[in-house]
Tab-separated table of N, CA and C in Angstrom:
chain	number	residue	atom	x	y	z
A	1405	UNK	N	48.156	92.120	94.029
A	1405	UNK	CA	49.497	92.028	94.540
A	1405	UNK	C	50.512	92.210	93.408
A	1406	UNK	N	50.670	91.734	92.415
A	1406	UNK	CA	50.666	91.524	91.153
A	1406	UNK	C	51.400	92.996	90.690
A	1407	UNK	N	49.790	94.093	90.596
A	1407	UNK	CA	50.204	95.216	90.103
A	1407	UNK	C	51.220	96.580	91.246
A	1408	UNK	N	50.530	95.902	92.805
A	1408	UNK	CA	51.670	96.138	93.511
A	1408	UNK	C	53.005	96.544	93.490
A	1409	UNK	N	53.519	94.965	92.999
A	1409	UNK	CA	55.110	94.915	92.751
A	1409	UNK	C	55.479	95.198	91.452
A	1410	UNK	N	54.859	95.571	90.138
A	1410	UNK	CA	55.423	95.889	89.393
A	1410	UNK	C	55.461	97.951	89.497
A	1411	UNK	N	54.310	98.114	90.085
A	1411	UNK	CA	54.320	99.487	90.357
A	1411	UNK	C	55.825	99.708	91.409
A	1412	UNK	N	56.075	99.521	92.438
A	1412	UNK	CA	57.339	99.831	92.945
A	1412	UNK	C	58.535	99.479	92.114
A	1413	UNK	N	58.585	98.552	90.932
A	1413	UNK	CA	59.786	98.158	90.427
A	1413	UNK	C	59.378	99.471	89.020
A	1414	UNK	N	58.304	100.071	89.219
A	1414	UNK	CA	58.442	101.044	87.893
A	1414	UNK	C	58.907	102.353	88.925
A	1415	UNK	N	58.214	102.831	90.431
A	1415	UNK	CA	58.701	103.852	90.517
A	1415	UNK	C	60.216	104.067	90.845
A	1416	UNK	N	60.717	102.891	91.170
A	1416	UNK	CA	61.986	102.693	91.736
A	1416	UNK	C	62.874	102.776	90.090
A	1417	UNK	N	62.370	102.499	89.483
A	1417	UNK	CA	63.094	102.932	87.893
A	1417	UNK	C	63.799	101.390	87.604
A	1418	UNK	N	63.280	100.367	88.102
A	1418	UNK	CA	64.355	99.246	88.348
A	1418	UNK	C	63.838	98.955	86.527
A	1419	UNK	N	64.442	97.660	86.361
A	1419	UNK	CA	63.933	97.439	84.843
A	1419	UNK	C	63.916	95.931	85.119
A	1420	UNK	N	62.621	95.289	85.843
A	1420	UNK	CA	62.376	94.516	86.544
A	1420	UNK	C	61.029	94.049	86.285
A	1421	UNK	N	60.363	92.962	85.920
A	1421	UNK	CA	59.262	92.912	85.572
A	1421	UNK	C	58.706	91.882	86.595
A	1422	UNK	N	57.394	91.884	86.737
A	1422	UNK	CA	56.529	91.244	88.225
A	1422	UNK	C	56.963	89.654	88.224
A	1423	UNK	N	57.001	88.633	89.127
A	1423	UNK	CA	56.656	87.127	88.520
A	1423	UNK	C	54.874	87.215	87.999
A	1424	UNK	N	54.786	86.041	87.893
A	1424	UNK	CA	53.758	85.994	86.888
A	1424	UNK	C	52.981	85.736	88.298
A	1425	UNK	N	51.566	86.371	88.453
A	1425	UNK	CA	50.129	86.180	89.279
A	1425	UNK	C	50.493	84.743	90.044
A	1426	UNK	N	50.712	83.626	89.299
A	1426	UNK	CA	50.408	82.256	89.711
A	1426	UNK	C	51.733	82.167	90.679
A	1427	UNK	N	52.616	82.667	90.722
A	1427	UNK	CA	53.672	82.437	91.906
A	1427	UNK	C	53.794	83.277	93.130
A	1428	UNK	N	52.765	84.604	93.345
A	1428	UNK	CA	52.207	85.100	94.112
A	1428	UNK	C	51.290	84.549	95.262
A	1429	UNK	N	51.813	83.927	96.017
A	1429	UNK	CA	50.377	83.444	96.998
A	1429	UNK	C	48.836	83.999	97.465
A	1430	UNK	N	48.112	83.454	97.565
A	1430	UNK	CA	47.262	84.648	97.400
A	1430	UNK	C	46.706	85.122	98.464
A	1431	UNK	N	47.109	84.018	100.095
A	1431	UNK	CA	47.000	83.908	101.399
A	1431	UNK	C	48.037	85.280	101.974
A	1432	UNK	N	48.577	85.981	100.920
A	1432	UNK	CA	49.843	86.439	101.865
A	1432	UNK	C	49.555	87.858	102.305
A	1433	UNK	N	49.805	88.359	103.410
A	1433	UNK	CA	49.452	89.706	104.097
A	1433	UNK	C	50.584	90.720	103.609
A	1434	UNK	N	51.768	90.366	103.267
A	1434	UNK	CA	53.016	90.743	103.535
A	1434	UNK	C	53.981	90.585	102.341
A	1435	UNK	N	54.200	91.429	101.489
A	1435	UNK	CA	55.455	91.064	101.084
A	1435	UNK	C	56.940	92.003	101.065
A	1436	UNK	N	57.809	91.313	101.649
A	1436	UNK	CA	59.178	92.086	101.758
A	1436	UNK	C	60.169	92.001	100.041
A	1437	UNK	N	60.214	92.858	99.833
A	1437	UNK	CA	60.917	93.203	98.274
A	1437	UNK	C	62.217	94.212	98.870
A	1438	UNK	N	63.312	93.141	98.580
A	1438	UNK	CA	64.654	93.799	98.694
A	1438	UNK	C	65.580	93.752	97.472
A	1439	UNK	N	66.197	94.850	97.390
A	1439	UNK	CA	67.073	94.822	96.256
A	1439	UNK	C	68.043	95.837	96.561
A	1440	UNK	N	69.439	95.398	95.702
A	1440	UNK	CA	70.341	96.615	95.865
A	1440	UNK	C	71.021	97.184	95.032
A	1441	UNK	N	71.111	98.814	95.012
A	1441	UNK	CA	71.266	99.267	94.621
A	1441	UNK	C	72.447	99.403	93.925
A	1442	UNK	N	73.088	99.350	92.844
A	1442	UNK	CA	74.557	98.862	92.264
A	1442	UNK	C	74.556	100.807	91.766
A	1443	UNK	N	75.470	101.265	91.984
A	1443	UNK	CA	75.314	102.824	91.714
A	1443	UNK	C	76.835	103.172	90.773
A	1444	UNK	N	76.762	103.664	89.627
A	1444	UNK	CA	78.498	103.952	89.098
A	1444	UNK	C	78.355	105.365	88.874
A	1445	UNK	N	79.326	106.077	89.810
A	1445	UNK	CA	79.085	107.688	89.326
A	1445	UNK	C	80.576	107.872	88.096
A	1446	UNK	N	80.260	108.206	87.539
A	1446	UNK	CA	80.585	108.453	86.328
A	1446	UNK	C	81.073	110.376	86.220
A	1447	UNK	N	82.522	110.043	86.271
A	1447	UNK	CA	82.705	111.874	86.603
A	1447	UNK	C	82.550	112.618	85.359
A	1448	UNK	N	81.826	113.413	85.033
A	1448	UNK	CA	81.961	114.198	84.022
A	1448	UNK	C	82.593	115.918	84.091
A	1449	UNK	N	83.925	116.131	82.708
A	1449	UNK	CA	84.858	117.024	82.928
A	1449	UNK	C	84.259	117.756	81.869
A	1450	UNK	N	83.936	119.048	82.216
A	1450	UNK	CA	83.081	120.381	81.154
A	1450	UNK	C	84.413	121.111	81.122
A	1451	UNK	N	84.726	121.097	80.067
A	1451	UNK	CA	85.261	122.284	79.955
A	1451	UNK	C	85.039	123.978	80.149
A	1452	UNK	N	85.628	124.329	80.396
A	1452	UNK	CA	85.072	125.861	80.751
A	1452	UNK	C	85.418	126.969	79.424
A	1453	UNK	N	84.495	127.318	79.000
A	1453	UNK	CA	84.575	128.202	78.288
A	1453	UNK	C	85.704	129.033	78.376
A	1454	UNK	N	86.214	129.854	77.144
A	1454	UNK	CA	86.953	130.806	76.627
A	1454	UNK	C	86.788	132.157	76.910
A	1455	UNK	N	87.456	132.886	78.199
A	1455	UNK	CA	86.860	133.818	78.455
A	1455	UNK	C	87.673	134.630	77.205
A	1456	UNK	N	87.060	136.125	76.886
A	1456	UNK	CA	87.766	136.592	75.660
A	1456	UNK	C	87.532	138.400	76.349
A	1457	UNK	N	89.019	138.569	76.811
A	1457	UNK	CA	88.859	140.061	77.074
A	1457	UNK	C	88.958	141.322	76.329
A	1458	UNK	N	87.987	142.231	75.916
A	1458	UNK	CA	88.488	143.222	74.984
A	1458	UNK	C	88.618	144.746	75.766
């Protein structure tokens, strides 16, 4: 279970590490893992090149 949840918190890119084995139940069929997503788009301004006519 363990390697489970740290595998979704690696593909999800989170930077999130598992609880430790012993706080995992070990009876459990099910686990729901929610988290949200905090997103900052960040605008980036390129300048455009120098067109140069000859």
């Amino acid at each position: 279970m363990e390697d489970l949840i740290h595998f979704i918190f690696k593909f999800t890119r989170l930077p999130l590490s598992c609880p430790y084995y012993a706080c995992i139940s070990k009876r459990v069929n099910m686990v729901n893992i929610v988290f949200k997503m905090v997103v900052f788009l960040i605008r980036v301004q390129i300048a455009a090149p120098n067109i140069v006519h000859y």
